[in-house]
Coordinates of C-alpha atoms and ligand atoms in Angstrom, one line a residue:
X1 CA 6.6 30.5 21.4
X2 CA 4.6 28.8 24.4
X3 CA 6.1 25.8 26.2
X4 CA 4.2 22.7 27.5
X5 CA 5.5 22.3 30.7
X6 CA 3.8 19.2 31.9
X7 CA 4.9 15.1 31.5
X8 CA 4.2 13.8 27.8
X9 CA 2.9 10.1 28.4
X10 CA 3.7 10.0 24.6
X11 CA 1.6 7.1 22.9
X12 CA 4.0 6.2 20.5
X13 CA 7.2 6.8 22.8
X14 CA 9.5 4.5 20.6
X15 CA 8.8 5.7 16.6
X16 CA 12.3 6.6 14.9
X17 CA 12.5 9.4 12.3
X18 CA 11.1 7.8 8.9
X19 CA 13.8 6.5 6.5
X20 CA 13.0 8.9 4.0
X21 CA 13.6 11.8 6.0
X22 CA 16.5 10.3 7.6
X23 CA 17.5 9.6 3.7
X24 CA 17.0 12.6 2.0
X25 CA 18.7 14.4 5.3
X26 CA 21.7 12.3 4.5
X27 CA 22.0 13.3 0.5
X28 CA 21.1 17.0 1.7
X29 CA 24.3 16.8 4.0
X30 CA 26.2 15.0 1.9
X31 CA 25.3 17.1 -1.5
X32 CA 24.5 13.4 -3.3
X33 CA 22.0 12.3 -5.8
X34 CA 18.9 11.4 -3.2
X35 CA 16.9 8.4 -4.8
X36 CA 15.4 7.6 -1.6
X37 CA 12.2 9.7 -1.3
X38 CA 9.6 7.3 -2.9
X39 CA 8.2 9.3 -4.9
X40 CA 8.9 9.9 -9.1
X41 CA 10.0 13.3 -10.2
X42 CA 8.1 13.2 -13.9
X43 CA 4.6 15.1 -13.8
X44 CA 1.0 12.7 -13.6
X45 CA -0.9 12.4 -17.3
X46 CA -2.2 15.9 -18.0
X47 CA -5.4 14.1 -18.9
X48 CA -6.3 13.6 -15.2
X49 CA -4.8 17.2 -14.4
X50 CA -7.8 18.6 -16.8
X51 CA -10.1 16.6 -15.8
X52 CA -9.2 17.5 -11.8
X53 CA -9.7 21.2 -13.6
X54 CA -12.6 20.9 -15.2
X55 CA -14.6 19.1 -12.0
X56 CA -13.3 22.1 -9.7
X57 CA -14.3 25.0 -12.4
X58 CA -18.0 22.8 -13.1
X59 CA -18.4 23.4 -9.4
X60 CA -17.5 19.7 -7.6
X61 CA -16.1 21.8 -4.3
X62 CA -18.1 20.5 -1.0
X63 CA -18.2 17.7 0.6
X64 CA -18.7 14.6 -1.4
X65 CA -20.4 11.8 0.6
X66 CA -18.7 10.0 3.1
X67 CA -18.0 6.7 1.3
X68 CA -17.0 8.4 -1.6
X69 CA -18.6 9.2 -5.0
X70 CA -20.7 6.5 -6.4
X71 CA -19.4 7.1 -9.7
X72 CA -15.8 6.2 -8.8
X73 CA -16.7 3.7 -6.5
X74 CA -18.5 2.0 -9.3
X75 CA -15.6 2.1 -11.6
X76 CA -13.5 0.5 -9.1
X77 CA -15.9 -2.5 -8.6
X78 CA -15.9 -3.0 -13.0
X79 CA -12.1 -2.7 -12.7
X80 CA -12.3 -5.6 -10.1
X81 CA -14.7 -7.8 -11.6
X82 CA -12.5 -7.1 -15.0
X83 CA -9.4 -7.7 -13.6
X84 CA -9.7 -10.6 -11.0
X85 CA -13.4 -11.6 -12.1
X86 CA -15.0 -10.9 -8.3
X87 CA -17.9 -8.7 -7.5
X88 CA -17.7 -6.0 -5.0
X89 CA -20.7 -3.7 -4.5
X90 CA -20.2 0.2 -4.4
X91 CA -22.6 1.0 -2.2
X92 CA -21.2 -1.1 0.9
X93 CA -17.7 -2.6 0.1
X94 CA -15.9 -0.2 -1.7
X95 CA -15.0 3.0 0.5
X96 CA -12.6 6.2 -1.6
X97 CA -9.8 7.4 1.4
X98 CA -7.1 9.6 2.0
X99 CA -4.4 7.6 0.4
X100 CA -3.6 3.9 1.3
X101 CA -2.2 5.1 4.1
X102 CA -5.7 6.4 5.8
X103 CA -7.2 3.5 4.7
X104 CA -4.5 1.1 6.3
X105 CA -4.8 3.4 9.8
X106 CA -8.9 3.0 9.5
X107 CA -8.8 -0.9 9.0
X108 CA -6.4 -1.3 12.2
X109 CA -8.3 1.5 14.0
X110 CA -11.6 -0.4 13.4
X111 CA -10.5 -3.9 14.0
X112 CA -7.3 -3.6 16.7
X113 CA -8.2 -4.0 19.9
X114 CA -5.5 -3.8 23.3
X115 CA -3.5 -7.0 23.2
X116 CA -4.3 -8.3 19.7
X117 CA -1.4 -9.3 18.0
X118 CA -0.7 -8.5 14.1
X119 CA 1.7 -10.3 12.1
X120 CA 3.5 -8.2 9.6
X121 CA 6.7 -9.1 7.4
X122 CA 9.8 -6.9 7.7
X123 CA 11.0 -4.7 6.1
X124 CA 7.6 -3.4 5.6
X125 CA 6.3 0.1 4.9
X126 CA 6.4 1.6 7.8
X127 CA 2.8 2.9 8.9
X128 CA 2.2 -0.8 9.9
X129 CA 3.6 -0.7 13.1
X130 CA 3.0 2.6 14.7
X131 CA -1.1 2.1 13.8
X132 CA -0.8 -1.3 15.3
X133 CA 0.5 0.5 18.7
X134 CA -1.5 2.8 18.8
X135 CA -4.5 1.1 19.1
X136 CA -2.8 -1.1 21.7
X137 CA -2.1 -4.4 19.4
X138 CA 1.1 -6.2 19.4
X139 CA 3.2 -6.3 16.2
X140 CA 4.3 -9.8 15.6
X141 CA 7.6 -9.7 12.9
X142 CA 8.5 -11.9 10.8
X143 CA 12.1 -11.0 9.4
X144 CA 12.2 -11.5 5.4
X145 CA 15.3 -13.6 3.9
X146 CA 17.3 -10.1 2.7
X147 CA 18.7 -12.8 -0.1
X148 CA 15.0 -13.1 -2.1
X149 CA 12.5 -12.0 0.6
X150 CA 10.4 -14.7 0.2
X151 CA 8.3 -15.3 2.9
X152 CA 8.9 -18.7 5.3
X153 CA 5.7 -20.2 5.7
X154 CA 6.3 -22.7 8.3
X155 CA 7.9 -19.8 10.5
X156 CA 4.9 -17.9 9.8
X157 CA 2.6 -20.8 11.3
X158 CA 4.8 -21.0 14.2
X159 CA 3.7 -17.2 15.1
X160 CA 0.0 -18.3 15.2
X161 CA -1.5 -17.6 18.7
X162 CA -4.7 -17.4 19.4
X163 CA -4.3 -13.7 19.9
X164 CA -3.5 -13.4 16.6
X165 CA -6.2 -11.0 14.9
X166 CA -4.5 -9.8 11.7
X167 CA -2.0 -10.4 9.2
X168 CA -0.9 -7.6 6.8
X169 CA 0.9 -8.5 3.2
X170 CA 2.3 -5.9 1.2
X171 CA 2.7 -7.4 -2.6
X172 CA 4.5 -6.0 -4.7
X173 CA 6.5 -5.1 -2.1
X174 CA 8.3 -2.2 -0.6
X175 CA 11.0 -1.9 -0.6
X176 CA 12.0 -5.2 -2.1
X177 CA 9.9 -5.3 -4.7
X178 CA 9.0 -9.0 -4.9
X179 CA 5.9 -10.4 -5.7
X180 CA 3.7 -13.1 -4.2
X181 CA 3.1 -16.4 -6.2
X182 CA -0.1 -18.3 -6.3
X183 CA 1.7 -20.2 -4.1
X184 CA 1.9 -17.9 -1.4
X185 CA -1.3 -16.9 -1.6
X186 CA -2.5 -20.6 -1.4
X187 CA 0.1 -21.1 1.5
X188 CA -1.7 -18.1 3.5
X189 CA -5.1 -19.1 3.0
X190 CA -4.2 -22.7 4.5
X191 CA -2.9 -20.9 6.9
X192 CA -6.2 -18.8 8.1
X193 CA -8.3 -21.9 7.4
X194 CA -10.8 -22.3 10.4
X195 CA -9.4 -19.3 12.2
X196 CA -10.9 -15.9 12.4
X197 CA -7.8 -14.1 11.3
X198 CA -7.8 -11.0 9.6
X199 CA -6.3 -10.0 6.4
X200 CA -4.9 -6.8 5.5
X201 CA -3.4 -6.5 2.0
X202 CA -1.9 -3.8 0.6
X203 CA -1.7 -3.5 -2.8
X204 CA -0.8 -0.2 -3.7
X205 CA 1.8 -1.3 -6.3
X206 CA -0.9 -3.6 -8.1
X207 CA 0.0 -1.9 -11.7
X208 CA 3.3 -1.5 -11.2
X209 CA 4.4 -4.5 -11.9
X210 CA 7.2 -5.9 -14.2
X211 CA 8.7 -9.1 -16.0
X212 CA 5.1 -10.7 -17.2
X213 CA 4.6 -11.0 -13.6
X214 CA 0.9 -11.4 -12.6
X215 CA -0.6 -9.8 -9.5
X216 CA -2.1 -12.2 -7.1
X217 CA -4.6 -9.9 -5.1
X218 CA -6.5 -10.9 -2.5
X219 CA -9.6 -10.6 -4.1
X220 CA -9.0 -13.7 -6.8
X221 CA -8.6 -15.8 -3.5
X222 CA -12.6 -16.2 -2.2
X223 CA -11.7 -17.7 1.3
X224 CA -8.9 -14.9 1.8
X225 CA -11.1 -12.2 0.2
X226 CA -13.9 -13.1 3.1
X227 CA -12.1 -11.7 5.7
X228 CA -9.4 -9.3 3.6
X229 CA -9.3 -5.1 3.8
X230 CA -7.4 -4.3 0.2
X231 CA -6.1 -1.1 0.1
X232 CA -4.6 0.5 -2.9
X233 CA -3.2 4.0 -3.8
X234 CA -4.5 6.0 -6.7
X235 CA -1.5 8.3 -5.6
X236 CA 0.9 5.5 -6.2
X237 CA -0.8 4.2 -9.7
X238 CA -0.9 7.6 -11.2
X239 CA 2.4 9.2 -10.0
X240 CA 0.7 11.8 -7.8
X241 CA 1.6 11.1 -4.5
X242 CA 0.5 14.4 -3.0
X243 CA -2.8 14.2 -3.9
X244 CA -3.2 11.5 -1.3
X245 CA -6.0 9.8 -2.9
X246 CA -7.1 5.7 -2.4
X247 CA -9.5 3.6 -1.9
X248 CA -10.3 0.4 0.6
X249 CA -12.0 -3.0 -0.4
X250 CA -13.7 -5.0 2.2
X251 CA -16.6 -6.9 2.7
X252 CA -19.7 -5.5 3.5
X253 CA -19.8 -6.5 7.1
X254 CA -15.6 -5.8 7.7
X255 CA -16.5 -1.8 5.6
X256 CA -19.4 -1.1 7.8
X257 CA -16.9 -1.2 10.6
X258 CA -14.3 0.8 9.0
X259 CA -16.4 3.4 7.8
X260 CA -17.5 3.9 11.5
X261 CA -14.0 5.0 11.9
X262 CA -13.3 6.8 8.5
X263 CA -16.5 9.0 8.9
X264 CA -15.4 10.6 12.4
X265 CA -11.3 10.7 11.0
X266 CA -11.7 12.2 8.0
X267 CA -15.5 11.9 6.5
X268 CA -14.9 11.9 2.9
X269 CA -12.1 13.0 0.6
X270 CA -11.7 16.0 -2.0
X271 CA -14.1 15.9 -4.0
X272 CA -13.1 16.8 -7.5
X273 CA -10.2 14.4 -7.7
X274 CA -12.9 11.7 -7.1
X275 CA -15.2 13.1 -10.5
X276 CA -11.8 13.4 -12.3
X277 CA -10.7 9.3 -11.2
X278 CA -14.0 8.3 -12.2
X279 CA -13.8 9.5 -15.6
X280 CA -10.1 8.8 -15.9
X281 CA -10.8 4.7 -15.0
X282 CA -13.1 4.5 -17.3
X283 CA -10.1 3.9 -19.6
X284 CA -8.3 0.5 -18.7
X285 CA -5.4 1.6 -20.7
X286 CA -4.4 4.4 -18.5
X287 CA -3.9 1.9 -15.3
X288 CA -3.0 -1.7 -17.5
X289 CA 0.3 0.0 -19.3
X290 CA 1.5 1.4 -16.4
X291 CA 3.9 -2.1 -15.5
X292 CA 5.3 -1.1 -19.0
X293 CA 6.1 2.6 -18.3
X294 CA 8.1 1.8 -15.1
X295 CA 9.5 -1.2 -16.2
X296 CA 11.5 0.8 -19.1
X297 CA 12.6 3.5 -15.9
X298 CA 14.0 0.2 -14.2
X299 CA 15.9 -0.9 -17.3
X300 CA 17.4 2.3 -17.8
X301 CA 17.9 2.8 -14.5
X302 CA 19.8 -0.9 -14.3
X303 CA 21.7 -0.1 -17.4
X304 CA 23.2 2.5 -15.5
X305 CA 24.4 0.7 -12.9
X306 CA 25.9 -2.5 -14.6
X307 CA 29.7 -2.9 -14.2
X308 CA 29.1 -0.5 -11.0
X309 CA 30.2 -2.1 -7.1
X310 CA 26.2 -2.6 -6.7
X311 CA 24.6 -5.5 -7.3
X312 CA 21.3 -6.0 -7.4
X313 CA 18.2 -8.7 -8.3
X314 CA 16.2 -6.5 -10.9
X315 CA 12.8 -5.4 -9.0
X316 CA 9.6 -7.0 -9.8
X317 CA 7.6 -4.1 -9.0
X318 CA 7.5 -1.2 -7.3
X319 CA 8.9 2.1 -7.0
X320 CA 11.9 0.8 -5.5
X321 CA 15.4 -1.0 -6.3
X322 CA 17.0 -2.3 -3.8
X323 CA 21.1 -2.4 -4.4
X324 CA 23.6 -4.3 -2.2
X325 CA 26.8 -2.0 -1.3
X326 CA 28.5 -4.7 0.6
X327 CA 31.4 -4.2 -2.0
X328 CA 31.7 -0.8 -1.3
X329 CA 33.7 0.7 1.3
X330 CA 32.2 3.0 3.9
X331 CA 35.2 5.2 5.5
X332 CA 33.9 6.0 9.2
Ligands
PLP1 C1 3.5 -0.3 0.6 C2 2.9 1.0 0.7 N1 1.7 1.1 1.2 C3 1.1 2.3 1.3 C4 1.7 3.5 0.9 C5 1.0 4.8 1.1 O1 0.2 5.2 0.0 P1 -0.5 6.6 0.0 O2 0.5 7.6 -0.4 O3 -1.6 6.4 -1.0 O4 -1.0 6.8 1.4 C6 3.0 3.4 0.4 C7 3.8 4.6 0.1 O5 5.0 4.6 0.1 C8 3.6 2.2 0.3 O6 4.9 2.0 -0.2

């Protein structure tokens, strides 16, 4: 095996082992039930399966074009206009990525310059940081209450500088699982009034989403939508995580940027899994019961734990549950 034998000037000298490696190395160890991976262990709708199939027999196997297919970026822009009423066009606000995860890395990559700070609330899924450093920015945090996780607005103000370039909300939330108000979302925009802050809103967990709750995206909010990347997860909404598909909403002037970075980082993305989405979200049903679907898993899953040393808030989205063991002994 060859050996590099020189200095590493590692770029990202500090980054810890992610949480669900460190996780599932723990219940590997300790031979325990490992709900930590985030990630569901049921199969995705055998619908889409076929229809991923069919576009990879019927020949759908180079390249597709860098932005993505027009097809399922036009779908996206009815869901959008259906959903929140707002009108994104295909052709230059709506690009198809890697996962949210690539499309999270291109906004920061395209908009993060050395010394820019970027305001993020922790805990918080934990690409944030690492992209931020990499491309020299500063990650400002602001610590969440672990009671509710509701976010302190005034605090929030206080972080303002004016090297403030970009704040990045994650709603419904990981891992907490809370969801913004229209309050919040009102609160932020007063907030970036008359600056030329940048908003980066995750909203991967947009269907998954429980209790009669309603999600607040960016994109209902015109003055945060004017200066807002939204990046969502089709790997999230469908329960295919390994497919690592997404998409990124921006407009026109904010996507030209990005795509300058997304064409040289990846170009475009597999092809038939963008004919079979586009087909697939031509069916609202297959995205709108979704908050359903998992909100019977968390029930069951809740029922389970009642009576148990636990205790928890019931999620409000999400994947994830958090559970409070402070009754529970650790032995050292
Ligand atoms: C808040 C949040 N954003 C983004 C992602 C990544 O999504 P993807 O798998 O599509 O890259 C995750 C995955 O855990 C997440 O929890």
């Amino acid at each position: 095996m060859p050996t590099y034998n020189f200095p590493i000037q590692s770029k990202l000298p500090e980054i810890p082992t992610s949480i669900f490696a460190v996780m599932s190395g723990l219940a590997t160890e300790q031979n325990a039930l490992n709900l930590s991976q985030g990630f569901p262990n049921f199969e995705s709708d055998s619908k889409l399966i076929q229809l991923v199939n069919k576009a990879m027999v019927s020949g759908k196997n180079q390249y597709a074009p860098m932005p993505g297919i027009f097809s399922l970026r036009k779908v996206i822009a009815e869901k959008m206009e259906r959903l929140y009423n707002v009108s994104y066009n295909p052709d230059t606000e709506i690009t198809i990525t890697a996962g949210a995860t690539q499309a999270i890395f291109t906004a920061i990559a395209a908009t993060i310059k050395k010394d820019d700070e970027v305001l993020i609330f922790k805990p918080a899924y934990d690409c944030y940081e690492p992209t931020i450093e990499l491309f020299g920015g500063k990650t400002i945090a602001v610590q969440l209450n672990p009671e509710d996780f509701k976010i302190d607005w005034q605090e929030v103000r206080k972080l303002i500088t004016d090297k403030t370039r970009m704040i990045i909300i994650n709603s419904p939330h990981n891992p907490s699982g809370r969801v913004l108000s229209k309050n919040d979302m009102l609160q932020l925009e007063s907030l970036l009034k008359n600056t030329n802050i940048l908003l980066l809103s995750d909203e991967v967990y947009e269907h998954i989403i429980f209790d009669g709750e309603q999600h607040q995206s960016v994109a209902l909010f015109p003055a945060l939508a004017e200066r807002a990347f939204i990046t969502a997860s089709f790997g999230k909404t469908f329960h295919n995580t390994g497919w690592k598909m997404g998409y990124c909403i921006a407009p026109a002037e904010l996507t030209k940027e990005f795509r300058k970075v997304h064409q040289f980082n990846v170009f475009s993305v597999h092809h038939p899994t963008q004919v079979a989405l586009a087909e697939y979200l031509q069916t609202p049903s297959n995205y709108l019961e979704l908050g359903g679907f998992y909100q019977e898993k968390r029930d069951l899953f809740l029922s389970y734990l009642k009576g148990s040393r636990f205790e928890f808030r019931p999620s409000k989205g999400t994947y994830f549950q958090l559970l409070n063991f402070k009754n529970i002994e650790v032995s050292s």
